[in-house]
Coordinates of C-alpha atoms and ligand atoms in Angstrom, one line a residue:
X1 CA 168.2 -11.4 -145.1
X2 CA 168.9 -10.1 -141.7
X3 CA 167.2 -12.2 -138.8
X4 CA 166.5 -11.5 -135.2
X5 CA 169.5 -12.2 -132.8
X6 CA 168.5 -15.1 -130.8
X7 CA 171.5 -15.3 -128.1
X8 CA 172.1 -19.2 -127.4
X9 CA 171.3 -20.7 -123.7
X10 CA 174.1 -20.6 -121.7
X11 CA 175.3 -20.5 -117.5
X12 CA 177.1 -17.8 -117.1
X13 CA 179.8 -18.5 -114.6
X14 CA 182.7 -16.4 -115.9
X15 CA 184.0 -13.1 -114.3
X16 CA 180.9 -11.2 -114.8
X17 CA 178.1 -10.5 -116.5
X18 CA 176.1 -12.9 -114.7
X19 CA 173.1 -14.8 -115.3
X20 CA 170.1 -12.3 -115.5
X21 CA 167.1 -13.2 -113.4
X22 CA 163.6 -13.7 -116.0
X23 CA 162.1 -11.1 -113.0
X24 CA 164.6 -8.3 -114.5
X25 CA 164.8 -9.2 -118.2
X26 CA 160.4 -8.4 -117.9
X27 CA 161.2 -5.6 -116.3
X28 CA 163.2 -3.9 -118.9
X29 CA 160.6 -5.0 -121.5
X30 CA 158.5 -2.4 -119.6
X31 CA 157.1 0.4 -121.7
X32 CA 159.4 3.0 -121.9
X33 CA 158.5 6.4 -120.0
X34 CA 160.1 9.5 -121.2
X35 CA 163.5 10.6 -118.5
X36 CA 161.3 13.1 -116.8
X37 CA 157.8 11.4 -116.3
X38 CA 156.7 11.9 -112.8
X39 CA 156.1 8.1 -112.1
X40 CA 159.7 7.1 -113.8
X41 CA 161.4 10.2 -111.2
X42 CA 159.9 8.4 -108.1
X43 CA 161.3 5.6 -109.4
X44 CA 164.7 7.2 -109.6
X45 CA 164.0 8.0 -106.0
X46 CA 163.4 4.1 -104.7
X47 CA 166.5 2.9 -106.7
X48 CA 168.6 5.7 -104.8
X49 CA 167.1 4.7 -102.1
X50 CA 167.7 1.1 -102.6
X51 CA 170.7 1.6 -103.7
X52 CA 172.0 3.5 -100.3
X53 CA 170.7 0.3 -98.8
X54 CA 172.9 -1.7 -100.5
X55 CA 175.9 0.3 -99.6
X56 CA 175.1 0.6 -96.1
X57 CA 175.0 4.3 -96.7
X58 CA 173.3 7.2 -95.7
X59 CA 174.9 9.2 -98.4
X60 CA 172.8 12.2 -100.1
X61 CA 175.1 11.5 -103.5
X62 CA 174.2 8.3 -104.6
X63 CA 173.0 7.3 -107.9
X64 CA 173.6 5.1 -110.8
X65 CA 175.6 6.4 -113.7
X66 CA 174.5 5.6 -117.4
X67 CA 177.9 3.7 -118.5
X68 CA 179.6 0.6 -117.2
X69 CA 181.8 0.2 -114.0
X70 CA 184.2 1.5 -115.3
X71 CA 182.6 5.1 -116.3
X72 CA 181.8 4.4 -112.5
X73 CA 185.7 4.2 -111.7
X74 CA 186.4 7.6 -113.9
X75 CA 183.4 9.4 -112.2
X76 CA 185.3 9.1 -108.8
X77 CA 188.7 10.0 -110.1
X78 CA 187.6 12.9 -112.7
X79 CA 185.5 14.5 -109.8
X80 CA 188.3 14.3 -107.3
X81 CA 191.7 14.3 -108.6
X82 CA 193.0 17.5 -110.0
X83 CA 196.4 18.2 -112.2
X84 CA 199.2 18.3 -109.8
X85 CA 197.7 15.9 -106.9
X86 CA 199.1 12.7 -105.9
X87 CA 196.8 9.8 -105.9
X88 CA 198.5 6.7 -104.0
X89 CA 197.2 3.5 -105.7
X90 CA 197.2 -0.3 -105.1
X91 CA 197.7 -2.5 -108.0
X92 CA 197.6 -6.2 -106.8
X93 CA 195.8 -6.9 -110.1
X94 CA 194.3 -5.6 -113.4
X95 CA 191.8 -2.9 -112.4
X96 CA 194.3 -1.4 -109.5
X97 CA 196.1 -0.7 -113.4
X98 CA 193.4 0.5 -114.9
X99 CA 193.0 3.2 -111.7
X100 CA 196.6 4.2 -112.1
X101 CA 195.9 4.7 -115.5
X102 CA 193.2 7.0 -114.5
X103 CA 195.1 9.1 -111.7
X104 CA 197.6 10.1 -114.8
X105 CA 194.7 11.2 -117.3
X106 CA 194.0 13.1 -114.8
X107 CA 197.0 15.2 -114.9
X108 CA 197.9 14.0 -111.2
X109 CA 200.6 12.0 -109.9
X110 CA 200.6 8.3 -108.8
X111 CA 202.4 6.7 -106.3
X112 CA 201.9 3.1 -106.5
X113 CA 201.9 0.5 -104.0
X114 CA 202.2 -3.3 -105.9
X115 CA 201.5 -6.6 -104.2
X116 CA 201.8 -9.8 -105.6
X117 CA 198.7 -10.6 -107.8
X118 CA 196.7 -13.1 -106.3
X119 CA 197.3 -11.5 -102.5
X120 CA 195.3 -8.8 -101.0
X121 CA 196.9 -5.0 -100.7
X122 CA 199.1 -5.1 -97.9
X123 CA 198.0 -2.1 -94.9
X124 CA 201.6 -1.9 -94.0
X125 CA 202.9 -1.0 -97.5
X126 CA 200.0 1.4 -98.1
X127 CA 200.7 3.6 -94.7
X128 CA 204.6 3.8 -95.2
X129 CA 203.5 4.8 -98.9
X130 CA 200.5 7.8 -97.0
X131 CA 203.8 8.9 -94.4
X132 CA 206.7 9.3 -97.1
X133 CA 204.0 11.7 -99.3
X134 CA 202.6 13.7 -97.2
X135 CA 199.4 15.7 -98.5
X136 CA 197.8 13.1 -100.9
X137 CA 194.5 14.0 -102.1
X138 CA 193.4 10.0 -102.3
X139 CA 193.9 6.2 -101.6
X140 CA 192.7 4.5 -104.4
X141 CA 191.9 0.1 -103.9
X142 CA 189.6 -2.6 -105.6
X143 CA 187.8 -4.0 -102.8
X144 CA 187.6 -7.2 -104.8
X145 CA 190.0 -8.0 -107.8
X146 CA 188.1 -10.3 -110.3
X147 CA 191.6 -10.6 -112.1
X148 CA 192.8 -13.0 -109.5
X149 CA 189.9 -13.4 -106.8
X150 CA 191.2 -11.6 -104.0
X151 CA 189.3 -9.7 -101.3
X152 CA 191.5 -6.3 -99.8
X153 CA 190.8 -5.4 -96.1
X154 CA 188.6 -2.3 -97.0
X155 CA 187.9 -0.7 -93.6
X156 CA 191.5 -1.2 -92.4
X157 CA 192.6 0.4 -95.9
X158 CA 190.3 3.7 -95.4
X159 CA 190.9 4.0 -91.7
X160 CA 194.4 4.6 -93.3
X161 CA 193.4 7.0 -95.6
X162 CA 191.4 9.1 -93.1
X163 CA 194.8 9.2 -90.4
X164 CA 196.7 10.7 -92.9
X165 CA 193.5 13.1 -94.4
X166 CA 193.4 11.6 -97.9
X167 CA 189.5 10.4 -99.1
X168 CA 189.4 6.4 -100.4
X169 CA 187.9 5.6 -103.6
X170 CA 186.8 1.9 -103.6
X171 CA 186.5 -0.1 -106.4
X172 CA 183.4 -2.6 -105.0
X173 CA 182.3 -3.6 -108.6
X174 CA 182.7 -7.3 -108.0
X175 CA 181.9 -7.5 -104.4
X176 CA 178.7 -5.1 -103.8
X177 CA 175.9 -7.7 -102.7
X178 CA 178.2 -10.8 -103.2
X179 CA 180.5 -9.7 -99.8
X180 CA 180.1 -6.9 -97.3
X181 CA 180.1 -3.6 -98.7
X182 CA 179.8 -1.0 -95.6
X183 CA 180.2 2.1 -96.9
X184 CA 179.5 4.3 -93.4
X185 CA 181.2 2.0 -91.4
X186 CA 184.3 1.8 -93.2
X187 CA 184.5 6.0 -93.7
X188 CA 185.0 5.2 -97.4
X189 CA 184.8 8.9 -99.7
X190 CA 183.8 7.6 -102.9
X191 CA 182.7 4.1 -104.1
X192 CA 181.2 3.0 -107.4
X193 CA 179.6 -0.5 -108.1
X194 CA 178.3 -2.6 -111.2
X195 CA 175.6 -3.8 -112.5
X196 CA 176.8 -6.9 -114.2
X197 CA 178.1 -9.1 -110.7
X198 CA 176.5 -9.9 -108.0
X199 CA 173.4 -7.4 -108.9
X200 CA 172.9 -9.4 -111.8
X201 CA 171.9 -7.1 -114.1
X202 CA 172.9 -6.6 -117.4
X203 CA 176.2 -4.4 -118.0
X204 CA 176.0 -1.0 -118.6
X205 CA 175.0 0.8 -115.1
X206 CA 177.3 2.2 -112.4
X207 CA 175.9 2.6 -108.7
X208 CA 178.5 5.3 -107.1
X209 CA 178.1 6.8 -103.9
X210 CA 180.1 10.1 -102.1
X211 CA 180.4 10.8 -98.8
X212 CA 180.1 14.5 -97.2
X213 CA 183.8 15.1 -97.2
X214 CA 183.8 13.6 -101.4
X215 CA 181.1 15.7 -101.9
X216 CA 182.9 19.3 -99.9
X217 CA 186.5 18.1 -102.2
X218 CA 184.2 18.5 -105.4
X219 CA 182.5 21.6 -104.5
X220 CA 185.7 22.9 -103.9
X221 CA 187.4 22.1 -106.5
X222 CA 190.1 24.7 -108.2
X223 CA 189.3 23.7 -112.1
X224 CA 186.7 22.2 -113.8
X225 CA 186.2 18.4 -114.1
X226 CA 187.4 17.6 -117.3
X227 CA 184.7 15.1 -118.4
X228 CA 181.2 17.3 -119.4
X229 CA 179.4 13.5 -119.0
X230 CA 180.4 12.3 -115.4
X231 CA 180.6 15.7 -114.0
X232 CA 178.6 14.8 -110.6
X233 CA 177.6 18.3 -110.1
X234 CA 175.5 18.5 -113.6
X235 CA 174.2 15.0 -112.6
X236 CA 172.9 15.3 -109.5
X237 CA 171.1 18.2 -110.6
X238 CA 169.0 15.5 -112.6
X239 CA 169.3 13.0 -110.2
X240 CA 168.9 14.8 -107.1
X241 CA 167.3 17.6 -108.3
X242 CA 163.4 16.5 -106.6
X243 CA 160.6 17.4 -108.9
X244 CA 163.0 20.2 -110.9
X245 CA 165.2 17.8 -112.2
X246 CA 166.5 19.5 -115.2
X247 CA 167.8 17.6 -117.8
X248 CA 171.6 16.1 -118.1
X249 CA 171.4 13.3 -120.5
X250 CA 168.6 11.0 -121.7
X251 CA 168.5 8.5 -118.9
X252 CA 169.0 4.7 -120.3
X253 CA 165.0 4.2 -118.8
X254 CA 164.9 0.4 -119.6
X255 CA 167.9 -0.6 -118.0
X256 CA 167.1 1.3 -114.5
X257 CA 163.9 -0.5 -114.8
X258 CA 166.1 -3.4 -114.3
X259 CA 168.1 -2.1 -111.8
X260 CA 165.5 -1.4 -109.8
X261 CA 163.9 -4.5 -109.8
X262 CA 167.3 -6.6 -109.2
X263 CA 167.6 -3.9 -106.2
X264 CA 163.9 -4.9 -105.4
X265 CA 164.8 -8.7 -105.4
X266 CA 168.4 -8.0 -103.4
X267 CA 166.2 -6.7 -101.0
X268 CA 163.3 -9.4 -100.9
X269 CA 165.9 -12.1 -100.3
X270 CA 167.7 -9.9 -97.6
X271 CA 171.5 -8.9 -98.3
X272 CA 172.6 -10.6 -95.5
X273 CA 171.0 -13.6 -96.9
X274 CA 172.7 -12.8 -100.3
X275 CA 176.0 -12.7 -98.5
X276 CA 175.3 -16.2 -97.1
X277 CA 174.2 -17.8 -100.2
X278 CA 177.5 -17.0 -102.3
X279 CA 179.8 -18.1 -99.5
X280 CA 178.0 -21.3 -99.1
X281 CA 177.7 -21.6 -103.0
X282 CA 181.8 -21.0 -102.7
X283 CA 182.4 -23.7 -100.2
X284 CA 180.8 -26.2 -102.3
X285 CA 182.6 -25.7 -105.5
X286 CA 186.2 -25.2 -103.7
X287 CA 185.2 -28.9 -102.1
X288 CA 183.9 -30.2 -105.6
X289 CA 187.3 -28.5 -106.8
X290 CA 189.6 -30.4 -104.6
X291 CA 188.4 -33.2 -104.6
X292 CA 188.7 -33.2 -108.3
X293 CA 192.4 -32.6 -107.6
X294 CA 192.5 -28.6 -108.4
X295 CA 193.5 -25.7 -106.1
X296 CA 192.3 -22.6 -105.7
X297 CA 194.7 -19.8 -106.6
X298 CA 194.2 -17.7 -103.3
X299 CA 195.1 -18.8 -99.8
X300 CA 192.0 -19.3 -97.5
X301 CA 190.8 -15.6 -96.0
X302 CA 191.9 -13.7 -99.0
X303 CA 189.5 -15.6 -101.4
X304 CA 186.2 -14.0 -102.9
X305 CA 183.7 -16.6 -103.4
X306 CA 182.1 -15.3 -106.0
X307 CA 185.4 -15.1 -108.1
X308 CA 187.6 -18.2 -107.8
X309 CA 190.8 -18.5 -109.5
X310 CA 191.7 -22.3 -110.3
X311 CA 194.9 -23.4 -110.9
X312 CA 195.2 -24.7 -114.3
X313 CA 197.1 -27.9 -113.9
X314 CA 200.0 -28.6 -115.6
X315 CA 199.6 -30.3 -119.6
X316 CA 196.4 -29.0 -119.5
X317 CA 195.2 -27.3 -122.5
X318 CA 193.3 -24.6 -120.5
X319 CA 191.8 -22.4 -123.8
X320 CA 190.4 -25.8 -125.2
X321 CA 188.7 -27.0 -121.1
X322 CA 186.6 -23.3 -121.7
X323 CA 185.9 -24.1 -125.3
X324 CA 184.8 -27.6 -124.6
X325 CA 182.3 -26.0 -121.8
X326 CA 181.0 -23.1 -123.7
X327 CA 180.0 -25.4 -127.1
X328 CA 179.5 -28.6 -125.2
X329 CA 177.7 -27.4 -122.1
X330 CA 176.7 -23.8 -122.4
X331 CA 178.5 -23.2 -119.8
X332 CA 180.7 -20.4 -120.2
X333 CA 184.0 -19.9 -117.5
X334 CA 186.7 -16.8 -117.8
X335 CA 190.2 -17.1 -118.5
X336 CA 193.3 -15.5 -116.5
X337 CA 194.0 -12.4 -117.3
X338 CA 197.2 -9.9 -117.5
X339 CA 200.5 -11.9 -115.5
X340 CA 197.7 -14.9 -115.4
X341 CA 196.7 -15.2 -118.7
X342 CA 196.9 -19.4 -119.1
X343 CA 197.2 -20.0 -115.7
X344 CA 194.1 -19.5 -114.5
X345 CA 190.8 -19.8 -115.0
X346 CA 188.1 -17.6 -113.5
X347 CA 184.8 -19.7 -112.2
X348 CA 182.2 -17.0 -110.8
X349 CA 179.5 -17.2 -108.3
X350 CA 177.7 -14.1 -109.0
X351 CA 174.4 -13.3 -108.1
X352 CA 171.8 -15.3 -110.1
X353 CA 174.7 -17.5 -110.7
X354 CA 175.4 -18.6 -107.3
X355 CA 173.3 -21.3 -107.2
X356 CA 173.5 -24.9 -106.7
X357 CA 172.7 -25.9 -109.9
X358 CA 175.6 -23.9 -111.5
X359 CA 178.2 -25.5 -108.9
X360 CA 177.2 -28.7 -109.9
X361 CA 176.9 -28.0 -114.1
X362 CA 180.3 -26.7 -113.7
X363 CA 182.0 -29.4 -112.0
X364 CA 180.1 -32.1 -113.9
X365 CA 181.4 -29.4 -117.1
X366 CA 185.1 -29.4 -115.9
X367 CA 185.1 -33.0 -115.0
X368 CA 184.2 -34.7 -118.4
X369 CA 186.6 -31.5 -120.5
X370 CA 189.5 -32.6 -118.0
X371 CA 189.1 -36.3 -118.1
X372 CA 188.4 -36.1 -122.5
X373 CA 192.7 -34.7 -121.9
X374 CA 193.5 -37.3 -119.7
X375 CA 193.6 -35.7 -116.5
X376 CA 193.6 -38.3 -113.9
X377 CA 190.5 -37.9 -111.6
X378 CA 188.2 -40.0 -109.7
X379 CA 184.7 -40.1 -111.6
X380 CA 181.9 -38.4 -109.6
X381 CA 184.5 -36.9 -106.6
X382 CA 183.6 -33.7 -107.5
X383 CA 179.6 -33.6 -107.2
X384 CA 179.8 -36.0 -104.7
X385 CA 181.9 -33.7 -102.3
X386 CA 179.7 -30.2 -103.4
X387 CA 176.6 -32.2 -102.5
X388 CA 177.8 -33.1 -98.8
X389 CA 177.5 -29.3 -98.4
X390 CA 174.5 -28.6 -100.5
X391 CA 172.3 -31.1 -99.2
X392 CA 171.5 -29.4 -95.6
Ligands
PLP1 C1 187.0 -4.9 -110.2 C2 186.5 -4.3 -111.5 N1 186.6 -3.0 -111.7 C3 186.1 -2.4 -112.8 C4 185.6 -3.2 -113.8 C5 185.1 -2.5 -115.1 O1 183.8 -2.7 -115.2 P1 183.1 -2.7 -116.7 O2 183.7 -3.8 -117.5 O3 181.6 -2.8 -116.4 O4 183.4 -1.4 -117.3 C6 185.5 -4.5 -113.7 C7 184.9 -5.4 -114.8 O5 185.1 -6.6 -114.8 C8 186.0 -5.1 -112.5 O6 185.9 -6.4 -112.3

């Protein structure tokens, strides 16, 4: 007979989702309200709201979008980009390919600007890319790869974009509420999010936001946007419509229930204070790290700390260290994708999951699957080190 799922305990401490706070799992066991109830609207309104917060935005179009980040990433692209533009894109990583691959679906042209995975898109590479096409409609960047763990120097990247009059789109999936995300402040056109990082939700929701001049470009647009379900001028007629929201799909009510209480607790603890937490939570696992004898994949002011790369070292079996965590511990870590598939692996600090007790399960974790394959470490180094910068 067919039984109940019952998922298995586990940290989650791989490249996203994270672990889900008990505070947002009751929330979505909410009663449901039907997508144009009065009390669930106003609470469309606070999650806006909280949302613009988050983005350190005062931009009117700003919602969540029913699908995962990356229905976020083809909202911006299918609004904006039309057949015929030119979209210049920086692929230091997997998703930068996954935009490219949306410039060209949308009938537009890219020019792409590569760096080396594992450093951050290079300002000097992107503005001789903006002077030798003159006239391109976008700049398109991830703010923060979870492919390798690298941070990309956002407000230097759309202050580029702005001197030559294209709009940015932002990838800030990985980094909203685990790093700075200053919308305003950097001029940024169009930015989506997720919900599965460092909100520490579960997957499936999209915070986006558009700024003035992102909104004019899709007002003005010459043909239609191609996708009827991410066209931002039907949804913002139900999500910005005030009490005559008319109706654009059934709204996924549970999981903006948990949205809104993640955005609820991201605002309790004070994003600053989020910020904080995930660097200091980095800190102590690069030191547990190094003192175990691993490196870090990034070089020091490139490195996100809620996505760090380790250097697999060499004779280590890395597919069997993850298994051994995952049925032995419960602990579950990500592997290297793309050009580092096997050299890698991906430790996250997101959200709910930058904690101390998740720096320490995982180096215990790693420590006993590396030292079961004869990696040569001293016992203990690991914790010992974290704990000299958790116990403040
Ligand atoms: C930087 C980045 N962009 C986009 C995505 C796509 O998000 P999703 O898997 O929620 O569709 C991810 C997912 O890991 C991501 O890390």
């Amino acid at each position: 007979m067919t039984k109940p799922f019952q998922p298995p305990k586990r940290l989650l401490m791989g490249p996203g989702p994270s672990d889900v706070h008990h505070r947002v799992l009751s929330a979505m066991a909410r009663p449901t309200l039907g997508h144009l109830d009065p009390a669930f609207v106003g609470m469309m309104d606070e999650v806006k709201s909280m949302l613009q917060e988050a983005f350190f935005t005062a931009n009117a179009l700003t919602l969540p979008i029913s699908g995962p980040g990356s229905a976020g990433m083809e909202a911006c692209f299918v609004n904006l980009v039309e057949p015929g533009d030119t979209v210049v894109v920086c692929v230091n990583g997997v998703f930068g390919g996954r935009m490219r691959e949306n410039v060209e679906r949308c009938g537009a042209r890219a020019v792409v600007v590569e760096n080396d995975w594992g450093t951050p898109v290079d300002p000097d590479k992107v503005e001789a890319a903006l002077k030798a096409n003159p006239g391109v409609k976008a700049l398109a960047f991830v703010h923060a790869e979870t492919s390798t763990g690298v941070e990309s120097p956002a407000g230097d990247l759309c202050a580029l974009a702005r001197e030559h009059g294209a709009l940015s789109i932002v990838d800030t999936v990985t980094s909203l509420a685990g790093i700075p995300v200053l919308v305003d402040h950097w001029g940024a056109d169009a930015v989506y999010s997720g919900s599965q990082k460092c909100l520490s939700c579960p997957p499936g929701l999209s915070p986006l936001t558009f700024s003035d001049r992102a909104a004019e470009t899709l007002k003005s647009r010459k043909t239609k946007v191609q996708s009827w379900f991410l066209d931002l001028t039907l949804l913002t007629a139900y999500w910005g419509g005030g009490a005559k929201r008319t109706y654009h799909h059934t709204a996924p009510v549970n999981a903006l229930y948990g949205l809104h209480e993640s955005l609820v607790m991201l605002h309790e603890e004070g994003i600053e204070h989020s910020w904080t937490r995930h660097a200091m939570m980095h800190q102590a696992l690069r030191a547990g790290l190094e003192a175990m004898g691993l490196s870090l994949l990034v070089a020091e002011g490139a490195r996100l700390p809620q996505l760090n790369a380790v250097v697999v070292p060499d004779g280590i079996d890395e597919a069997q260290v993850r298994s051994v965590l995952l049925t032995t511990h419960g602990l579950e870590i990500g592997a290297g994708l793309g050009a580092l598939a096997g050299k890698v692996w991906r430790i996250g600090l997101m959200g709910q999951s930058a904690t101390p007790r998740h720096v320490a399960s995982c180096l215990g974790a790693l420590e006993s699957a590396l030292a079961a394959q004869g990696f040569k470490l001293s016992a203990g180094a690991g914790a010992a080190a974290a704990n000299r910068l958790l116990l403040i």
